[in-house]
N, C-alpha and C. Protein backbone atom coordinates (compact mmCIF):
# COMPACT_ATOMS: atom_id res chain seq x y z
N UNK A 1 -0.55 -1.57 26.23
CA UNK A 1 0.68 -0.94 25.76
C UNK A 1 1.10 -1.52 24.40
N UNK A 2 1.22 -2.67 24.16
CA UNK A 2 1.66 -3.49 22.76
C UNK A 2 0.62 -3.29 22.25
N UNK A 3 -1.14 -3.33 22.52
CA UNK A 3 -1.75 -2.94 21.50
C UNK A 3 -1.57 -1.73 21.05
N UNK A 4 -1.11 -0.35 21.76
CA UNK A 4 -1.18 0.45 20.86
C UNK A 4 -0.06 0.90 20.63
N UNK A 5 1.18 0.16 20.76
CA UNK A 5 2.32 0.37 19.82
C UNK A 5 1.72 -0.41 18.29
N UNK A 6 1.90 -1.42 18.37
CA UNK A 6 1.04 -2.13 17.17
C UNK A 6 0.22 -1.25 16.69
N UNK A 7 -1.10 -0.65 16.86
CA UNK A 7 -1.82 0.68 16.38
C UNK A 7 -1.06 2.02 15.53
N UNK A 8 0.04 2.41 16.50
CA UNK A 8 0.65 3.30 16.07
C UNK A 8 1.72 2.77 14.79
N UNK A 9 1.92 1.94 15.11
CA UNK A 9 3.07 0.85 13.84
C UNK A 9 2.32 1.30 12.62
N UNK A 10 0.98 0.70 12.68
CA UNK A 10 0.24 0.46 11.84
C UNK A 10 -0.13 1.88 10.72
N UNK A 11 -0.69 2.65 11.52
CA UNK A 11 -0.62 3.80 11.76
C UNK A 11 0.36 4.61 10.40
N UNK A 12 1.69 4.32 11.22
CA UNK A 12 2.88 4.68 10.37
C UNK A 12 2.97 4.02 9.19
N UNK A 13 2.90 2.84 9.42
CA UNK A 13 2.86 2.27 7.75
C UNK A 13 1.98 2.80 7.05
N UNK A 14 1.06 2.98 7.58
CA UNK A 14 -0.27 3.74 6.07
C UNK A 14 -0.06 4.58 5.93
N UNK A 15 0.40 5.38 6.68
CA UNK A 15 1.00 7.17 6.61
C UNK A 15 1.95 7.60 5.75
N UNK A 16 3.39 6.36 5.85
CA UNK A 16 3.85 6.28 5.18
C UNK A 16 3.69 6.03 3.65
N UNK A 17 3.14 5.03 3.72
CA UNK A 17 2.58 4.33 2.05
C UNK A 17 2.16 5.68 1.19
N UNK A 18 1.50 6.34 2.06
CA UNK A 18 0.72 7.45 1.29
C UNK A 18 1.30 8.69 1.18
N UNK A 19 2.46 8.98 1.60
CA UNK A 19 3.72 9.80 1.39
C UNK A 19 3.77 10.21 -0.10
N UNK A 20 3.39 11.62 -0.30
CA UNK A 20 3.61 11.31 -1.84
C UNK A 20 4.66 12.06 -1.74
N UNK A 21 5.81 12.00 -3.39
CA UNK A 21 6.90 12.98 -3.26
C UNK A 21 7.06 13.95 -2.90
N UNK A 22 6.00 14.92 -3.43
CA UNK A 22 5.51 16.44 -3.02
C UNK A 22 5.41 16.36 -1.40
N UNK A 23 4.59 16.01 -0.80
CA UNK A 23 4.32 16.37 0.36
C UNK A 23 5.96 15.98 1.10
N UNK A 24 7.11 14.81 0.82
CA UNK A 24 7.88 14.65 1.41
C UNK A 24 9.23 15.49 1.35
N UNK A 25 9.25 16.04 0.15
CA UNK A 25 9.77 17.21 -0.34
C UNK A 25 9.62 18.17 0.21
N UNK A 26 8.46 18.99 0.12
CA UNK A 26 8.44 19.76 1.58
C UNK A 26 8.39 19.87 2.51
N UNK A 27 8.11 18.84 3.37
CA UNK A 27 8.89 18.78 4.62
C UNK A 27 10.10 18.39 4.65
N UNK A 28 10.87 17.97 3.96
CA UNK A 28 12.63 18.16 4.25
C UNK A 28 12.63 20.01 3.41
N UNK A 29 12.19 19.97 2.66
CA UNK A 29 13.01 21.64 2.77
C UNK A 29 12.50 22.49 3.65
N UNK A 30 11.78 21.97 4.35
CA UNK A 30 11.13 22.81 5.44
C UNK A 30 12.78 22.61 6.41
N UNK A 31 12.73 21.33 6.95
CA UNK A 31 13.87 21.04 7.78
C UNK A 31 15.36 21.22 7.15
N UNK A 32 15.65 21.80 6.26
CA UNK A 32 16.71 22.09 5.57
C UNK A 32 16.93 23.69 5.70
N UNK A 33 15.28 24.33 5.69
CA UNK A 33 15.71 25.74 5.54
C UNK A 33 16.12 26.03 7.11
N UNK A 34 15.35 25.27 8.01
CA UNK A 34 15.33 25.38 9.43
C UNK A 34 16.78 25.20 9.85
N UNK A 35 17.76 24.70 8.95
CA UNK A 35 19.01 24.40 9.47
C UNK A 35 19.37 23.17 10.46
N UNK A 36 18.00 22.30 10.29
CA UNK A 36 18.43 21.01 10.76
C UNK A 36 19.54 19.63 9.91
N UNK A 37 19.00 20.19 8.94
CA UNK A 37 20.10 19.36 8.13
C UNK A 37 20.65 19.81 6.93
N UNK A 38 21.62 19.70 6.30
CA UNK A 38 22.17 20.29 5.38
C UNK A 38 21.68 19.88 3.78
N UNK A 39 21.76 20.38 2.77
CA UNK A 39 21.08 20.28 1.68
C UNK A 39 21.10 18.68 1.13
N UNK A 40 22.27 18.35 1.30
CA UNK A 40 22.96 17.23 1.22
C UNK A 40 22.68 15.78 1.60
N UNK A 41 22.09 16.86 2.49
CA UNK A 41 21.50 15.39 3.58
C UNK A 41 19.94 14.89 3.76
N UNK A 42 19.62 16.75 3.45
CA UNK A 42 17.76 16.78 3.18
C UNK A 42 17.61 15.72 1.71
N UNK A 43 19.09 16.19 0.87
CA UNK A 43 18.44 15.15 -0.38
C UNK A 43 18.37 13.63 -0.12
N UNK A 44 19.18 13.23 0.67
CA UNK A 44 19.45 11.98 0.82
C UNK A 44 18.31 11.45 2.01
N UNK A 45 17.60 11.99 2.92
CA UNK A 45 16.70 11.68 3.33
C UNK A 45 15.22 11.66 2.49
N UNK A 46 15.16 12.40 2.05
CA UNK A 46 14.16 12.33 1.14
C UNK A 46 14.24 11.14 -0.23
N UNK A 47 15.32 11.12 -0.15
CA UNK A 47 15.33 9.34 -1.18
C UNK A 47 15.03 8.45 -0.02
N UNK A 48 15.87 8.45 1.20
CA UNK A 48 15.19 7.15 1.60
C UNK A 48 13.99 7.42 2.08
N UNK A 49 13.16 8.15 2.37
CA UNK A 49 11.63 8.00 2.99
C UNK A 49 11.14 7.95 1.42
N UNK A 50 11.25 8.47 0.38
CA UNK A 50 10.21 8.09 -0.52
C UNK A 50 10.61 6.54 -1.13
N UNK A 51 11.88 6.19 -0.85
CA UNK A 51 12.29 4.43 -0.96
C UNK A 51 11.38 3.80 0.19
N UNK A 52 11.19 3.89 1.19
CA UNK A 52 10.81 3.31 2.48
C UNK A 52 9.41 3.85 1.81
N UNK A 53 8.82 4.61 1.26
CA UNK A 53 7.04 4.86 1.34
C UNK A 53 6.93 3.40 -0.14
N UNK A 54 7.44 4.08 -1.06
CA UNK A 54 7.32 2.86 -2.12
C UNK A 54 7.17 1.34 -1.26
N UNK A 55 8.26 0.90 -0.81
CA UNK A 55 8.43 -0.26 -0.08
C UNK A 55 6.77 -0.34 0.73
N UNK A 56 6.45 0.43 1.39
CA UNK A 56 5.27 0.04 2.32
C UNK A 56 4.02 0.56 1.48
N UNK A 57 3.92 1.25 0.50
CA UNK A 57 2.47 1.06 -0.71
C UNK A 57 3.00 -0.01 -0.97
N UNK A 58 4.02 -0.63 -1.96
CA UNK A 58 3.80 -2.36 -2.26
C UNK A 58 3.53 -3.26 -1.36
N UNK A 59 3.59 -3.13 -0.08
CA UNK A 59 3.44 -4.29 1.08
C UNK A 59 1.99 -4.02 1.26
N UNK A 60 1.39 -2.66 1.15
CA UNK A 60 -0.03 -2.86 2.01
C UNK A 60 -0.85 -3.03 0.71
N UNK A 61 -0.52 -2.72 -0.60
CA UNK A 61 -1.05 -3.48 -1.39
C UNK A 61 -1.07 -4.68 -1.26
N UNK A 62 0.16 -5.23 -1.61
CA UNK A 62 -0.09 -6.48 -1.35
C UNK A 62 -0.50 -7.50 0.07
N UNK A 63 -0.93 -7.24 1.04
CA UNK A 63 -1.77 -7.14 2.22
C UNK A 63 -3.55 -7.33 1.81
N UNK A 64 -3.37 -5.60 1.26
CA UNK A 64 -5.04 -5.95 1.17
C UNK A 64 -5.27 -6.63 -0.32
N UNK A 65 -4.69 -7.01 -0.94
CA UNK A 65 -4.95 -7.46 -2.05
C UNK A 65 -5.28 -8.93 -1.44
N UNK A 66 -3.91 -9.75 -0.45
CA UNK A 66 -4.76 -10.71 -0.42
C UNK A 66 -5.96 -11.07 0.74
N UNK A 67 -5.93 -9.95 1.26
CA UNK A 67 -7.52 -10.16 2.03
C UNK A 67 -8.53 -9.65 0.98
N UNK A 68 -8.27 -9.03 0.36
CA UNK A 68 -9.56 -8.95 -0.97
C UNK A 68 -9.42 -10.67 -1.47
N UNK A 69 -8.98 -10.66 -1.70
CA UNK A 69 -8.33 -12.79 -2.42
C UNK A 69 -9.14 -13.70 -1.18
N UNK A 70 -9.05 -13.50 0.02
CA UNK A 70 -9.09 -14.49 0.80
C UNK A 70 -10.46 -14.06 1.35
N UNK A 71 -11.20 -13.01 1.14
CA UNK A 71 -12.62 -12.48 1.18
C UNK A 71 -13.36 -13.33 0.16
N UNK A 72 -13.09 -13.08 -1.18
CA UNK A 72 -13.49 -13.76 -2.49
C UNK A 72 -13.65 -15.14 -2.19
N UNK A 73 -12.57 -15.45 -1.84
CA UNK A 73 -12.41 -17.00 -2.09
C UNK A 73 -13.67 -17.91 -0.94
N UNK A 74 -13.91 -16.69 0.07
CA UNK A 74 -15.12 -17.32 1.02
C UNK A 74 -16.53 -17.09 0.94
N UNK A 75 -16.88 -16.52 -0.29
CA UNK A 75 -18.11 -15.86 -0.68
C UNK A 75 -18.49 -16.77 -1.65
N UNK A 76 -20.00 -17.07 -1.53
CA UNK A 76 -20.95 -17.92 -2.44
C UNK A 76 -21.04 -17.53 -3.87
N UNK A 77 -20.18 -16.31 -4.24
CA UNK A 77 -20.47 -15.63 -5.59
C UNK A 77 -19.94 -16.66 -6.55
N UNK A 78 -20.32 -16.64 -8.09
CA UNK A 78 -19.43 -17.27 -9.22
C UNK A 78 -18.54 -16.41 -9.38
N UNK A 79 -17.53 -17.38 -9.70
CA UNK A 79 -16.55 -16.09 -10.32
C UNK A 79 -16.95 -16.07 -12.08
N UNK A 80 -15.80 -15.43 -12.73
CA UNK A 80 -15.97 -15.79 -13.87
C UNK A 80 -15.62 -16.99 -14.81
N UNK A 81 -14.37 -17.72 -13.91
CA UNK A 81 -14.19 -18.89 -14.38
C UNK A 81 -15.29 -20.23 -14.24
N UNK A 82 -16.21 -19.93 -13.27
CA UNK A 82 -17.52 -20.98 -12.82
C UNK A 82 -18.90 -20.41 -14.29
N UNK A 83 -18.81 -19.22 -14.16
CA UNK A 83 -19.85 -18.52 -14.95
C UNK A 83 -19.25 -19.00 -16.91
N UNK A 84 -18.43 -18.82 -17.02
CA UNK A 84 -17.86 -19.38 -18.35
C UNK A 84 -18.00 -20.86 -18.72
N UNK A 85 -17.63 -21.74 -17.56
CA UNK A 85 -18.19 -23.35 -17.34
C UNK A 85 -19.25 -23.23 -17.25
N UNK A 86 -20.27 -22.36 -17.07
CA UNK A 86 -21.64 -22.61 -17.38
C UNK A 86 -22.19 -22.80 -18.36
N UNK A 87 -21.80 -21.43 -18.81
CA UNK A 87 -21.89 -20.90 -20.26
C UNK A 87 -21.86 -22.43 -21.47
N UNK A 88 -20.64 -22.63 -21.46
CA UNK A 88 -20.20 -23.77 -22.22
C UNK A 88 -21.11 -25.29 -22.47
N UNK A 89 -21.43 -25.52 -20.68
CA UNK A 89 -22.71 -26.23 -20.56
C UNK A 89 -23.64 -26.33 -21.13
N UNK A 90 -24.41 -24.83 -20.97
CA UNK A 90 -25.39 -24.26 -21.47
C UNK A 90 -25.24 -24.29 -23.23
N UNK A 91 -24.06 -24.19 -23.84
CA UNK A 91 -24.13 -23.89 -25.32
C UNK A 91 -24.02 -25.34 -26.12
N UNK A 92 -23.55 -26.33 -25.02
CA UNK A 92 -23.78 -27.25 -25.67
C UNK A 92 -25.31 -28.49 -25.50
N UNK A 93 -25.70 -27.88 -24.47
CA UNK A 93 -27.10 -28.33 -24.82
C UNK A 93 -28.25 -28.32 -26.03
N UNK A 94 -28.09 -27.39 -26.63
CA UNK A 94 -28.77 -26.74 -27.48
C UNK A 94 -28.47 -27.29 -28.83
């Protein structure tokens, strides 16, 4: 059960993140023409879900950004700051 509330959480946050204006726009004037909510209110929902999507693209960026970071940081590769200390090595041998 908690795993797949957690799933579905999850779920929503990426769904969200990826909310673009357009698509959130029309679905409130969808629900506006439907007479669920008034113009007024479709506008003001639609600021906060595209405030709340902004908010969760910067979080899951910054999420996978640092598991991209914390991937890197466990891999045998040079970076470029090791590869430049080489370099330097290398140029002053010569």
């Amino acid at each position: 059960m908690a795993r797949s509330l957690i799933k579905d959480g999850l779920y929503f946050s990426v769904g969200l993140a990826a909310a673009s204006k357009d698509t959130v726009e029309k679905i409130v004037n969808r629900i506006v023409r439907e007479g669920l909510l008034s113009v007024t209110e479709g506008r003001k929902l639609a600021k906060d879900v595209l405030k709340a999507s902004n908010k969760a693209q910067k979080q899951l960026t910054g999420a996978v950004g640092k598991q991209i970071q914390n991937a890197a940081e466990q891999t045998p590769f040079a970076t470029k700051a090791d590869l430049e200390k080489l370099r330097k090595q290398l140029m002053g041998k010569k």
